[in-house]
Coordinates of N, CA, C and O and ligand atoms in Angstrom, one line a residue:
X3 N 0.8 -1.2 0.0 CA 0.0 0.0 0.0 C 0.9 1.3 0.0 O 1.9 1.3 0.7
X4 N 0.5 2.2 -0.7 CA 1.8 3.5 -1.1 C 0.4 5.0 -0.7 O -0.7 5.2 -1.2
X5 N 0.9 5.5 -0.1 CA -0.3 6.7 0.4 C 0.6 7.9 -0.2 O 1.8 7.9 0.0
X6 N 0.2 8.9 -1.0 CA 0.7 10.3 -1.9 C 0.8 10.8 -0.3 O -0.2 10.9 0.3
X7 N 1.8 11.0 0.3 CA 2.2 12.0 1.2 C 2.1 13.4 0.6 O 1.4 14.3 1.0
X8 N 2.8 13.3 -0.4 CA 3.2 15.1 -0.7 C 1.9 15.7 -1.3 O 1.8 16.9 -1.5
X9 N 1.0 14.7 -1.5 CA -0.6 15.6 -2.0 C -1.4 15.7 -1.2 O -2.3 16.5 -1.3
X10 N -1.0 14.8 0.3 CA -1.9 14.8 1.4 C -1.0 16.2 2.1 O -1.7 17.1 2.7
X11 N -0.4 16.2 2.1 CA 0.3 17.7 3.0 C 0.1 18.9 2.2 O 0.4 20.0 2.6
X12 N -0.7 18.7 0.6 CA -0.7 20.0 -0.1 C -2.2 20.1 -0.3 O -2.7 20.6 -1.3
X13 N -2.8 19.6 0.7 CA -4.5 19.6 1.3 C -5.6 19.1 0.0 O -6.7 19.5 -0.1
X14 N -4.8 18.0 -1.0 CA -5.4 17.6 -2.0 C -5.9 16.3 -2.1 O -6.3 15.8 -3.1
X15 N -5.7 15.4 -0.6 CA -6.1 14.5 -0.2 C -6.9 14.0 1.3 O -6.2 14.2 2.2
X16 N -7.9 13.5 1.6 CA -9.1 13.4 2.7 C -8.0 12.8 3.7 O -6.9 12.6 3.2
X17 N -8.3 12.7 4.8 CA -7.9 12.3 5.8 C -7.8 10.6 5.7 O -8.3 10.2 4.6
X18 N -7.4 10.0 6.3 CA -7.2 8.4 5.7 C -6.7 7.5 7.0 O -5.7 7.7 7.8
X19 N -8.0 6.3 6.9 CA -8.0 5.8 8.0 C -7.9 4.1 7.7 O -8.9 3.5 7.9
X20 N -6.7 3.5 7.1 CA -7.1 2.4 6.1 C -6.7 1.2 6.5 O -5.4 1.2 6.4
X21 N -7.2 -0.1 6.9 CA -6.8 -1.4 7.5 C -6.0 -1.8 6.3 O -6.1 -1.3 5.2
X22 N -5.3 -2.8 6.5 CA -4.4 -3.4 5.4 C -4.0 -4.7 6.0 O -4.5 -5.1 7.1
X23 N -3.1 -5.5 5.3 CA -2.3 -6.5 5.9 C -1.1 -6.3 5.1 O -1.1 -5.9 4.0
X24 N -0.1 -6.8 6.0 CA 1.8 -6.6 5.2 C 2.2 -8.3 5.5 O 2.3 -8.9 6.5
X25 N 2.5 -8.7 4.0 CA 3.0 -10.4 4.1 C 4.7 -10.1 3.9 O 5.4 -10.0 2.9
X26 N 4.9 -10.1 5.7 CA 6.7 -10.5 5.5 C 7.2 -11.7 5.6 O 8.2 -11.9 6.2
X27 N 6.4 -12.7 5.1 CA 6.7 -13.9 5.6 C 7.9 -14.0 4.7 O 8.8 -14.3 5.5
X28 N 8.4 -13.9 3.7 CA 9.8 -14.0 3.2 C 10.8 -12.6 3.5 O 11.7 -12.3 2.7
X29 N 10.7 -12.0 4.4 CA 11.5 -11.0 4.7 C 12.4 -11.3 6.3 O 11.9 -11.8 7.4
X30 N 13.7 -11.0 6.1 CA 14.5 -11.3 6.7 C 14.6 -10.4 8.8 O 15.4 -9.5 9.1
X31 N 14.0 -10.9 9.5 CA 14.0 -10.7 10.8 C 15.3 -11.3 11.6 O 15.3 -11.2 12.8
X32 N 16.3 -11.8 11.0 CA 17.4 -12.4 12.0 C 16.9 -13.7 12.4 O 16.4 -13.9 13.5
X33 N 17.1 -14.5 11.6 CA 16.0 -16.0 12.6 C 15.1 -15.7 13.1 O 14.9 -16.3 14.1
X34 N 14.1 -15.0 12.7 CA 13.3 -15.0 13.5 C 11.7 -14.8 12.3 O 11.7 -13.8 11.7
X35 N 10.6 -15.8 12.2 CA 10.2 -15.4 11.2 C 8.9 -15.0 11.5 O 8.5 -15.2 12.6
X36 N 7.9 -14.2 10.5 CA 6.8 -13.5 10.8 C 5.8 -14.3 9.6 O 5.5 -13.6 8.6
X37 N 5.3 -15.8 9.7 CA 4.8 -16.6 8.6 C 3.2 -16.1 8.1 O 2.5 -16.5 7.1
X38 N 2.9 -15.2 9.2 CA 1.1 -14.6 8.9 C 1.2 -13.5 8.6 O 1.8 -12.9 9.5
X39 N 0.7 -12.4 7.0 CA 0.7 -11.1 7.3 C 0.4 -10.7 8.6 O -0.3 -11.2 9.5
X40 N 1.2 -9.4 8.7 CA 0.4 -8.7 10.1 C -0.8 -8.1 9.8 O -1.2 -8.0 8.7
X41 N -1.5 -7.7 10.8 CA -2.8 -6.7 10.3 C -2.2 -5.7 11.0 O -1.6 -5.6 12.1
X42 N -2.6 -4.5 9.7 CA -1.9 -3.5 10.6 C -3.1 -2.1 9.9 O -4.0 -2.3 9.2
X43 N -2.8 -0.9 10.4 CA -4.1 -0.1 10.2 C -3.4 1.6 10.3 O -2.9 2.1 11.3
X44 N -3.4 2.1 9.1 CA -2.9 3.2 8.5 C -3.3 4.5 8.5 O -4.0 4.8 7.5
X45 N -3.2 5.4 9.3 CA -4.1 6.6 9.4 C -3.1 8.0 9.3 O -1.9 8.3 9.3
X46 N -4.3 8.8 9.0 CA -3.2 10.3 8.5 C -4.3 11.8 8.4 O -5.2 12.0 7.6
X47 N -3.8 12.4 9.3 CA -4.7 13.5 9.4 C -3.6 15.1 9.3 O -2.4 15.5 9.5
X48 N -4.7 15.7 8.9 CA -3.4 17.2 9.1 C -3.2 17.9 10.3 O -4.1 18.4 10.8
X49 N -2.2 18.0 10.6 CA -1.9 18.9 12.1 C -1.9 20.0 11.3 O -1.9 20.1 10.1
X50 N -1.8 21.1 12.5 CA -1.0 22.2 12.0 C 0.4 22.4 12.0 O 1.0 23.4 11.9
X51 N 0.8 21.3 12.2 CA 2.3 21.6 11.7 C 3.1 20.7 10.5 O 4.3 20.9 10.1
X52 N 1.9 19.7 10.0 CA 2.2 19.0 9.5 C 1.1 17.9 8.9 O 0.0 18.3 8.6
X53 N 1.7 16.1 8.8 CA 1.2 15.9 8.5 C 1.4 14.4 9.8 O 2.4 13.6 9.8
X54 N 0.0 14.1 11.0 CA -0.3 13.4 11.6 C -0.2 12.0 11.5 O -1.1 11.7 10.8
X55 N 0.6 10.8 11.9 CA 0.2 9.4 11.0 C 0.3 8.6 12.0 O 1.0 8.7 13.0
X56 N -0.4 7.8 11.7 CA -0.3 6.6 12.7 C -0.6 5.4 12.4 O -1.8 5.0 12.2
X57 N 1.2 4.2 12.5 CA 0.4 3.3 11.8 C 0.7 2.1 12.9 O 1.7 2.0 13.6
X58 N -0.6 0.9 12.7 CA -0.8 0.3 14.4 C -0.3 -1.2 13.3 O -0.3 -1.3 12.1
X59 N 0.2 -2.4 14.4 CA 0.6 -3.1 13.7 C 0.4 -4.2 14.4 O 0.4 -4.1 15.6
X60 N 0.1 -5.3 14.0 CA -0.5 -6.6 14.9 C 0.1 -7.8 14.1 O -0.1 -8.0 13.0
X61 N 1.0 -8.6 15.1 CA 1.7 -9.9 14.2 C 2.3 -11.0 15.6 O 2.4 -10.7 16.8
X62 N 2.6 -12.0 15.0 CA 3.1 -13.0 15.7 C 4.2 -13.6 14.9 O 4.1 -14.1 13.7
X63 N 5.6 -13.4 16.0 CA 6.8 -13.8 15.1 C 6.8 -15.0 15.9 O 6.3 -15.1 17.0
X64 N 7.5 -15.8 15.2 CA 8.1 -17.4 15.5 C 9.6 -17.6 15.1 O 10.2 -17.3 14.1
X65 N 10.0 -18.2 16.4 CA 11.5 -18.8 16.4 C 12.2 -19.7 17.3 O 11.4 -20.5 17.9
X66 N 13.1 -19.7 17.5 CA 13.2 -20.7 18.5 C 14.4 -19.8 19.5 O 15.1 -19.0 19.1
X67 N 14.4 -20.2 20.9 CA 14.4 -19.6 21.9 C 16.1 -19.8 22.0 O 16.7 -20.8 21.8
X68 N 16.7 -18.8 22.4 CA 18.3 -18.9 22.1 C 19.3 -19.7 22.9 O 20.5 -20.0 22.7
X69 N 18.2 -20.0 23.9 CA 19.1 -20.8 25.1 C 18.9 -21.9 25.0 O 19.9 -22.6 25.0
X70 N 17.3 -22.6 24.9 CA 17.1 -24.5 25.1 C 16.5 -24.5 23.6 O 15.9 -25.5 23.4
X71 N 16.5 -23.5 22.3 CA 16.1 -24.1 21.2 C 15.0 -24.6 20.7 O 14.9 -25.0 19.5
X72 N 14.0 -24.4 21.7 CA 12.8 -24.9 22.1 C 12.3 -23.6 21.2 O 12.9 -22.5 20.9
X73 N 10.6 -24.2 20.5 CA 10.0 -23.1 19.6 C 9.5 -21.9 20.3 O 8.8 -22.1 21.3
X74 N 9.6 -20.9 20.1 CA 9.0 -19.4 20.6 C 8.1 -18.6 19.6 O 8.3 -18.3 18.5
X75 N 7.0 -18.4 20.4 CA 5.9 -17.3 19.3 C 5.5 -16.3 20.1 O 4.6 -16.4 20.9
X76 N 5.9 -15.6 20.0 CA 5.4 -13.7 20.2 C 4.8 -13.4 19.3 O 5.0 -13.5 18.0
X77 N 3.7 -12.7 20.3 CA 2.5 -11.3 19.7 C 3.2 -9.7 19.6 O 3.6 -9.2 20.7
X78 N 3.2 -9.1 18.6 CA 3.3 -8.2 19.1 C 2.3 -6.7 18.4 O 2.2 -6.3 17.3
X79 N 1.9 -6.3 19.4 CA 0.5 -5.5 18.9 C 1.4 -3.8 19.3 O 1.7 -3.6 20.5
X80 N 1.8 -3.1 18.6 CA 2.2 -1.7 19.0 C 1.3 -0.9 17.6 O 0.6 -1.2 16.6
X81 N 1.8 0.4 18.3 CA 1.0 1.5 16.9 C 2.3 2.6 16.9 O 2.8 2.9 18.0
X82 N 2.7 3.2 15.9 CA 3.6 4.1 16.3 C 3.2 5.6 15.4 O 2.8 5.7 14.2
X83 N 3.6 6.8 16.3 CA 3.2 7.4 15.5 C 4.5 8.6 14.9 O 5.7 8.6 15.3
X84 N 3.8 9.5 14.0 CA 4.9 10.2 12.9 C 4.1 11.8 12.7 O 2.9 12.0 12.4
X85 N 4.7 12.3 12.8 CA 4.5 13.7 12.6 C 5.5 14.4 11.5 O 6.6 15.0 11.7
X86 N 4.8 14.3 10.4 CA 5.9 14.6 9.2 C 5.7 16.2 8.3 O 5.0 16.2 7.2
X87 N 6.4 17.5 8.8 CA 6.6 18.5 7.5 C 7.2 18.8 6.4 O 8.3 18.5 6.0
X88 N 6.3 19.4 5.9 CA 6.4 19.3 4.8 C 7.9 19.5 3.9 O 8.1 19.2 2.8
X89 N 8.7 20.1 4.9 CA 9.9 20.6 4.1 C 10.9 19.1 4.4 O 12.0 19.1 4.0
X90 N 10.3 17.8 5.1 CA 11.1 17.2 5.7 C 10.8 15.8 4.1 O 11.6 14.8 3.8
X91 N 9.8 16.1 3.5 CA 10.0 15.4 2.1 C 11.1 15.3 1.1 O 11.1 14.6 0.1
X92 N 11.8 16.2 1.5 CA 13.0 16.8 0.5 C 14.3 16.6 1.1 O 15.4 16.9 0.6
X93 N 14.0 16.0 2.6 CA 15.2 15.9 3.2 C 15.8 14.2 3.1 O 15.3 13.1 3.5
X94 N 16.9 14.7 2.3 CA 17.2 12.6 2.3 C 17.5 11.7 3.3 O 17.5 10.5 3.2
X95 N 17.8 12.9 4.8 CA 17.9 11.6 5.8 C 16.6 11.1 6.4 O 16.5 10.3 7.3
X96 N 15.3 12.0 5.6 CA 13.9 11.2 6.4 C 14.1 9.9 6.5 O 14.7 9.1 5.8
X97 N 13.3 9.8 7.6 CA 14.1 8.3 8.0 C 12.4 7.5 7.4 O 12.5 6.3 7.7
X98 N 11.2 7.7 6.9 CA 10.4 7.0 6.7 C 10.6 6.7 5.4 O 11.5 7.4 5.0
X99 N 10.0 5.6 4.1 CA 10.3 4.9 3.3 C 9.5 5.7 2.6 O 8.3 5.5 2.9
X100 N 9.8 6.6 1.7 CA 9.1 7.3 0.7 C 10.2 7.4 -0.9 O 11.4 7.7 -1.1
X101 N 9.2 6.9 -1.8 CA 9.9 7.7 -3.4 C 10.0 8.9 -4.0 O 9.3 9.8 -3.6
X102 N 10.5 9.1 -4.8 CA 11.0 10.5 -4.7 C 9.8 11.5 -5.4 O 9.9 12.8 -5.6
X103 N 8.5 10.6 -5.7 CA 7.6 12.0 -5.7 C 6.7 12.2 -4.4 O 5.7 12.9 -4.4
X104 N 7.2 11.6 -3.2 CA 6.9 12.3 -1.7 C 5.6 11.1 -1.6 O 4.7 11.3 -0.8
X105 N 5.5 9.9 -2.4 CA 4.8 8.9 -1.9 C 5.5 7.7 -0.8 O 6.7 7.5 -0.9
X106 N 4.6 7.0 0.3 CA 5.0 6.7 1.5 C 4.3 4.7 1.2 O 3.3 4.1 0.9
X107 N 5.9 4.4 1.4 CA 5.6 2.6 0.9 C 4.9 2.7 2.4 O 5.5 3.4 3.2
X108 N 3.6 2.2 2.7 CA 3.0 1.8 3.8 C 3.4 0.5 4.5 O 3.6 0.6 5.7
X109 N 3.7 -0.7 3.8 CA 4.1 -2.1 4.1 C 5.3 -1.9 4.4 O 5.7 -2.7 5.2
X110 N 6.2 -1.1 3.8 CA 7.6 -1.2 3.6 C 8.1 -0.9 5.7 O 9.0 -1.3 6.4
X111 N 6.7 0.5 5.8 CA 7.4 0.8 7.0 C 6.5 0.2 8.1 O 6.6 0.7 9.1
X112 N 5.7 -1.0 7.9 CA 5.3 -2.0 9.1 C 6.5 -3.1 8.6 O 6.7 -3.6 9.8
X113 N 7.2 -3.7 7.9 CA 8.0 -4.1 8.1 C 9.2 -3.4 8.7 O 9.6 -3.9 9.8
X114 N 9.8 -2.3 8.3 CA 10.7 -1.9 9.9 C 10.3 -1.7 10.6 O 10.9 -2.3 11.5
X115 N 9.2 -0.9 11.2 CA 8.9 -1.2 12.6 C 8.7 -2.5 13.2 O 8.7 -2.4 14.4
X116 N 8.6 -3.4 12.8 CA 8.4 -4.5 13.0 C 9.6 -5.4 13.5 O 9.6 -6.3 14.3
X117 N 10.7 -4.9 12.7 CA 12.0 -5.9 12.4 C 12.5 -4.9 14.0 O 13.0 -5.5 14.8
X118 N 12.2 -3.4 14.2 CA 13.0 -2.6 15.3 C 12.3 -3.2 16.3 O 12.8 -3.0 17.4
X119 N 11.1 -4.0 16.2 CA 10.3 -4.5 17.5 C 10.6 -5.7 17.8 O 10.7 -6.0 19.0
X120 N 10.9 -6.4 17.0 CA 11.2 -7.7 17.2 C 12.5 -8.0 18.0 O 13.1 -6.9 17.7
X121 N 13.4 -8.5 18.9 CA 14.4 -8.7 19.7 C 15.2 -9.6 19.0 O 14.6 -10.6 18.8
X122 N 16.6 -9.5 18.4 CA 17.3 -10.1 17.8 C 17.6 -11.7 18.7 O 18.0 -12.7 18.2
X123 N 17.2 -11.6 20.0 CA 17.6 -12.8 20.6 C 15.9 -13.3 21.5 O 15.5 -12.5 22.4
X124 N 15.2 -14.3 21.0 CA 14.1 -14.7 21.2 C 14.4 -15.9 23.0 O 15.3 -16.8 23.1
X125 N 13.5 -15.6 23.9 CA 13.8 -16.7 24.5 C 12.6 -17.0 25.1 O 11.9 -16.2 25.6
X126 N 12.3 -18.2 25.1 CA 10.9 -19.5 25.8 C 10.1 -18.4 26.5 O 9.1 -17.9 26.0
X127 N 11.0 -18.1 28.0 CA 10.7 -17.5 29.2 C 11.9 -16.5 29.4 O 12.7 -16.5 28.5
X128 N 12.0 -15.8 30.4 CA 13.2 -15.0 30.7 C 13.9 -15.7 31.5 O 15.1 -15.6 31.3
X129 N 13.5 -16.6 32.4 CA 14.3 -17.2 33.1 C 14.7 -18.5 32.8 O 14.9 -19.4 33.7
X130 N 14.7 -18.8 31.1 CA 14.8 -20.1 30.4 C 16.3 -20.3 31.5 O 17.1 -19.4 31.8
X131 N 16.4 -22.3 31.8 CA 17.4 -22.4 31.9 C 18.6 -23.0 31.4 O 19.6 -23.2 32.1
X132 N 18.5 -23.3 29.8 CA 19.5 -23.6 28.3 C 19.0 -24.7 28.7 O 17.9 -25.2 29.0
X133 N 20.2 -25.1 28.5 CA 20.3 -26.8 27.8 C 21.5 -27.3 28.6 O 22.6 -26.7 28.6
X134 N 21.2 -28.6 29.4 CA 22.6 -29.2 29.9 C 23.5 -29.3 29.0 O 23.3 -29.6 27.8
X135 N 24.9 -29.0 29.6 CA 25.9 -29.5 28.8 C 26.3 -31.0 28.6 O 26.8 -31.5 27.6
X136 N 25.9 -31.5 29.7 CA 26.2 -32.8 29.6 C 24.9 -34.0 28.6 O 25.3 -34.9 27.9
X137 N 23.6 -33.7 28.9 CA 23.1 -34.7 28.6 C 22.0 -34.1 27.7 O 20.9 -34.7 27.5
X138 N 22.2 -32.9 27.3 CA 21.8 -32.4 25.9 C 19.9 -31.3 26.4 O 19.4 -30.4 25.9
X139 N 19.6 -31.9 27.3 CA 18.0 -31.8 27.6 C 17.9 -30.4 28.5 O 18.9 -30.0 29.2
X140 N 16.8 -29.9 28.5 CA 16.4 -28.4 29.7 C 17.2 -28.7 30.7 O 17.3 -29.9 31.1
X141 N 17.8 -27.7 31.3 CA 18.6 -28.0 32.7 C 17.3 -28.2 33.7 O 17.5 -28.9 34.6
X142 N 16.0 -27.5 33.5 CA 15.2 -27.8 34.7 C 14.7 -29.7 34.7 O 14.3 -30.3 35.7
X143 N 14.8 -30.2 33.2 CA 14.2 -31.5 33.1 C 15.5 -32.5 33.2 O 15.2 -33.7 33.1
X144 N 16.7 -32.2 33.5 CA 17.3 -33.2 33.4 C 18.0 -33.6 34.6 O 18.1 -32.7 35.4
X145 N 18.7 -34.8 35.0 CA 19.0 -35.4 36.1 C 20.2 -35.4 37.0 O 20.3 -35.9 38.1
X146 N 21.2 -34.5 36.0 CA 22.4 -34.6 36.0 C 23.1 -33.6 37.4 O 22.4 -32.8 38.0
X147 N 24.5 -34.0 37.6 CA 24.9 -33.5 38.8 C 25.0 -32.0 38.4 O 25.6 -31.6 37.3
X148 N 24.3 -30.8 39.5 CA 25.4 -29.6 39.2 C 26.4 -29.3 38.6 O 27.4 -29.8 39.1
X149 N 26.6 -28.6 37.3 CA 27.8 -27.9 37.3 C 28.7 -27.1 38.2 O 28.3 -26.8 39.3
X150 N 29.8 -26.9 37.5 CA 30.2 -25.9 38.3 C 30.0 -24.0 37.3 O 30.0 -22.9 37.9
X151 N 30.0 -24.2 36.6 CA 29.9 -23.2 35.2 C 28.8 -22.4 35.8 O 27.6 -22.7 36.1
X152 N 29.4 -21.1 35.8 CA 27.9 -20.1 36.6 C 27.3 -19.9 35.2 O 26.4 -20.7 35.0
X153 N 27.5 -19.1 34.2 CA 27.1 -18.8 33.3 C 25.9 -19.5 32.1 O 26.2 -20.4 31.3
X154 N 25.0 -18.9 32.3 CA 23.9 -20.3 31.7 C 24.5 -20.4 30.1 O 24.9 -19.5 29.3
X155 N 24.4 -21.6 30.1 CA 25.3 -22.0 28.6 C 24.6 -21.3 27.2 O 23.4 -21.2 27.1
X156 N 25.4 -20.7 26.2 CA 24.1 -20.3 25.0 C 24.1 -21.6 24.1 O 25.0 -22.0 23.5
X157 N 22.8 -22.0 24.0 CA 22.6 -23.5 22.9 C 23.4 -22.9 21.9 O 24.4 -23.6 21.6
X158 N 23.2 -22.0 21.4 CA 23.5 -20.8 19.8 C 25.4 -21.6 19.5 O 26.1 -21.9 18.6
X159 N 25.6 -21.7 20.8 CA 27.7 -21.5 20.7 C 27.3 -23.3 20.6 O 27.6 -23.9 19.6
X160 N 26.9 -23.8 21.4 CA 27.0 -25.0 21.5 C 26.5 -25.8 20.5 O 26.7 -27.0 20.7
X161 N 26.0 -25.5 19.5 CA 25.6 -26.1 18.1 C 26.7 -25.8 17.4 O 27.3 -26.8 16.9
X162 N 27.2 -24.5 17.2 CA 28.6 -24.0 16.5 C 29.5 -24.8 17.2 O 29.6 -25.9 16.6
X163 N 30.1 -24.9 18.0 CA 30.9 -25.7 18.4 C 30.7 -27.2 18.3 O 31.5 -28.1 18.5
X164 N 29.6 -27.4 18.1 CA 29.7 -29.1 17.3 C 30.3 -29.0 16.0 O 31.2 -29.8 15.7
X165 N 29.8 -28.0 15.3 CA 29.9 -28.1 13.5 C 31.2 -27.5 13.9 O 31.9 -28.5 14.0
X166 N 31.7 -26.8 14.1 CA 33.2 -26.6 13.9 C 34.2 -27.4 14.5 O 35.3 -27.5 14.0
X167 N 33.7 -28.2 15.7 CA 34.7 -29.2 16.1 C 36.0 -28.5 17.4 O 37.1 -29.2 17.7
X168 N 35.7 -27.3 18.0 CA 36.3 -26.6 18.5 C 35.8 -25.6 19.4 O 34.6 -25.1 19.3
X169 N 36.7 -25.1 20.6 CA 35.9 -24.2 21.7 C 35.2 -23.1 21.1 O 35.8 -22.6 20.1
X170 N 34.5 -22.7 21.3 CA 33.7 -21.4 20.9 C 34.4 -20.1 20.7 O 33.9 -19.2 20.0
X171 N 35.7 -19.9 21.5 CA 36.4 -19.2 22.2 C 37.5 -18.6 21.2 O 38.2 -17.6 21.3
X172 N 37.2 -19.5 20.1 CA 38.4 -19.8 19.1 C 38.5 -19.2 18.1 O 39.4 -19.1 17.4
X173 N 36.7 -18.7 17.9 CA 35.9 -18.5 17.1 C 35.7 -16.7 16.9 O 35.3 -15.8 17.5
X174 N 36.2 -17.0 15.8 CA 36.2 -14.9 15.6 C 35.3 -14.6 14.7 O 35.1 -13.4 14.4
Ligands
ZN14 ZN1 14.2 -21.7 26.3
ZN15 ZN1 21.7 -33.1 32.1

């Protein structure tokens, strides 16, 4: 969905309040994937100083949890809003996704907001407790003596260090 920004700030376009859905299911989140469009809902009114927008966004990413590996799905429902003047169309560090006749990719920017919401490192619970070192399984399900290793192990190193055959440590 592409909304004329620069006709809506030159009072040649109604006010606009428009549901949509954005399919990122092939767009890159860091491991982390978003398989259902989001529903998200596009709105744009004139201030006086500008031009009012607000766009709300609703999705559920899936991945797996960085410590025991185990699958993870977050909701995440946010709305974010933008107050854009008019002289700021001409400015090339605007940071919103517009082409150069001052139209605004709609999907383009629930996909970054989305990717800046999302957490590069996904986990179960907060207080997940990995994965034994020794016998592969949740440290809370498995049988094994205490470590001594304070540091809760990251599954992430410990897969890499299978396939490389070497301490993690080694690893630049
Ligand atoms: Zn976990
Ligand atoms: Zn164990």
């Amino acid at each position: 969905m592409v909304f004329d920004l620069h006709r809506f700030l030159q009072g040649e376009k109604p006010p606009a309040n428009v549901p949509f859905t954005a399919d990122s299911s092939r767009r890159d989140f860091g491991g982390v994937q978003v398989p259902s469009p989001a529903e998200c809902n596009f709105s744009a009114q004139l201030a006086a100083e500008g031009a009012a927008l607000a766009l709300a966004v609703k999705a559920v990413a899936e991945g797996v949890c960085a410590r025991c590996l185990g699958p993870v799905r977050r909701c995440f429902d946010f709305t974010c809003e933008y107050l854009v003047r008019p002289r700021e169309l001409a400015d090339p560090d605007f940071e919103l996704p517009l082409d150069e006749n001052g139209c605004l990719d709609v999907e383009e920017l629930a996909y970054q907001e989305l990717y800046l919401a999302i957490p590069r490192v996904l986990l179960c619970s907060p207080d997940c407790p990995g994965l034994c070192a020794v016998c592969g399984q949740r440290k809370d399900a498995c049988t094994c003596a205490p470590t001594t290793d304070a540091a809760p192990a990251d599954a992430r190193l410990n897969v890499l260090k299978k396939l490389l055959g070497q301490d993690p440590k080694e690893v630049h």
